[in-house]
Every structure is written in C-alpha cells, then in structure tokens.
Amino acid sequence: MKYLLLVCLTFASSLALAHGMSAEDQARILNAGYVEYLRLGATHMLSGYDHLLFLFGVMFFLTRFKDILVLITAFTIGHSITLVFATLAGITANYYLIDAVIALTVCYKAFDNLDGFKKYLQTRSPSLIWMVFIFGLIHGFGLSTRLQQLPLGNEGLVLKILSFNLGVELGQIVALSIVFVLLTIWRKTESFQKFSAAANVLLMFLGGLLLLMQLHGYQHSQYPDDFPLNADDHSHIHEDMAKSESPLSGYKKPLNLGAEPDASETHTPEMHTHDGEDYHSH
C-alpha cells in the first residue's frame, strides 16, 4: 500500500512541476532574442493546465462573443499588470504556493458555475468581471515567478518581459479559440444540459487535485525531512526531479582545457543503501 501511495505522490509532484519551465527552455533563453521570449510565453501558456482550466470555467456558460471579450480583457489586464511589474521589481514568492492559489481559482469558478453561492451560501455571486480581474492578477504573479527563474539579465529587460507577455497573449488566444469551438459544438448536443453540472463538478475536483499537488510540492521544498513515508526512496525521487527541473540543469558548460577541474565535478558520489539492499551510488 505504501508503494502505491508513493507512486501517486510522485505522479502528483511531477504534474505540479510540469507547469514550470524545462531545463532546455531555461538553457535556450540564455542568449535568446525577443522572438524566443515570445515563443516561450506562448508555449508556457498553452502548457499551463491550471490557467486553461480556469479559462474553461470562465467561458463555460458564455455564449455571446461580447461577454467573452469583456471577461478575457479583464483577465488579460490583470495578469499583464502583475507579470510586468512583479518581474521588473523582482517580487517573487514560492511558486508552489502561488500555483496552489491558482488551483483555488479553478475551484471557485466551478463552484460559481454550479450556482453554489445561491444554493449553499444564500447570497449573490460576486461581480464576475472584478473576480476575473483579481484572478488575472494572481495568475500573472504565477507567470512572473516562473519567468524570474530564467537568467534574464539587465540588458533589454523590459522588452524581454513584454515579449514574453505578448507570447502569453498569443497562446491565450489560441487556447481560447479551441475552447470556444469545443464548447460551441457541445452546447448544440443534448448531453450539454445533462452533463454540464457534472463537468463543473469534475472541474472543481481537478482544481482540488491541483491544489493538493502544489501543497505537496511546497511541503517537500520547505520541509524535506518531515516525510516518514519510506523517506529514503521518496527523497531520492524528489531530488532527481528537482535536478531535472532546476535552472540550467540541461545546460552544458563550455570546456575550459586550461582550468583545474571543479571540485563538484570530481566529487565521488556517496554510497548508500535502501531498505537493506546492496550499497550503491547515484
């Protein structure tokens, strides 16, 4: 049973990390131009399943293009503000916690779609435009924490951030177009009325699952020694994952033939064992 739980937690953590920027992207961006930042912003948005789930929830019951345009504009203004200014000011936070809050925005929108405020709280739903704007601020801060993981430097910093933000907008347009087409087709079928509630329950469940994933990742980043579950194996898994996700982990240093070898490169790996197995090293 403990091995099944270990696999589930490991899978959850890998999904939580998947929203980050890969080592290849981080290495490529070292000498990248503004077009590369634009591309990175677009691909990051399209791979941001938490952002996409939230936008899916926002658009779920919207049928008029005008309404969609107003809400998406509010969301865009919100995330552009925090993305640009938080990055310029160097304001950051633990990205697991930021992504946990983003997961809560997914749960909130699903709860709102289910008319939860009226049914369970006996009150009207808060202004959707203002809530989408506020959530846009949160999502933008999440994007900023990811962007600040890159070696941005000082030269052309503003244009780099604006290029990344423009890429995010282009990625958002592509994602929204796909979601809009899919929802439009689905609304014309009988199953939409039958399963719209179930779809939002599923959306809330996925938001809750993302929340647990991010909190699990936060616990490991802050309290690595507090996990009794097969602690040795479990910690090795997360160490390997952290190395693969760390900035520039895939970036090869240029060979310096005249320099002395770095101590970290000549260090002999420490021998250890797992549950009585033979001693080995990684």
C-alpha angles and dihedrals in degrees: 000000000000090000091052090051090047091054091049093050092046091050090048092051092048089054091048090053093044090078090063125087117275122241089247091057091046092051094044092053094061093089098014126138128223093274089059090052089051091051092047092052092051095048091044091055093047091050093045099102092179091056091045093049090052093050089047089055092048093051097040098101099021114112103163118081090216092060092047091049093051095049096043090048089054090049092047093050090049098050093040091057096053095036093056102036098038090051093046092047093044092236111160142155139188101300092213089063093046091050089047089058089048088054088054089055088059090052091047094053092047090050089050092049089053089055088244096156092060097037100043107017099034092226139104121267115261117256105292094210093054093043091050089049092050091046088049088058090053094046090049091053088052090053090048093054089054094046091051090059087073124085093251099166122195102271111100091349096152093051091047091054092045091049090051091048091049088052089052090053092049091048089049092052091052092047094046092049091055093045091047093052093047094048092045091054093045094050089061092061129079091238092070093070091042098048106026091098091046090049091056092046086054089047090054091047091052090049090051091048091051089049092055091046093053093045089050090052091047092052091052092048093050105028107029094160098051100080113098094181104110086315097190098053092037094052092048090055092052092044090056091047092048091051092050091049098040119113113278093356088140095044114108116216116230113259113255106196095186097051128091114252114266115254091234090056094052097042114122112235114250116252117233142155138225119221096330097317123138117289114264143153136226 
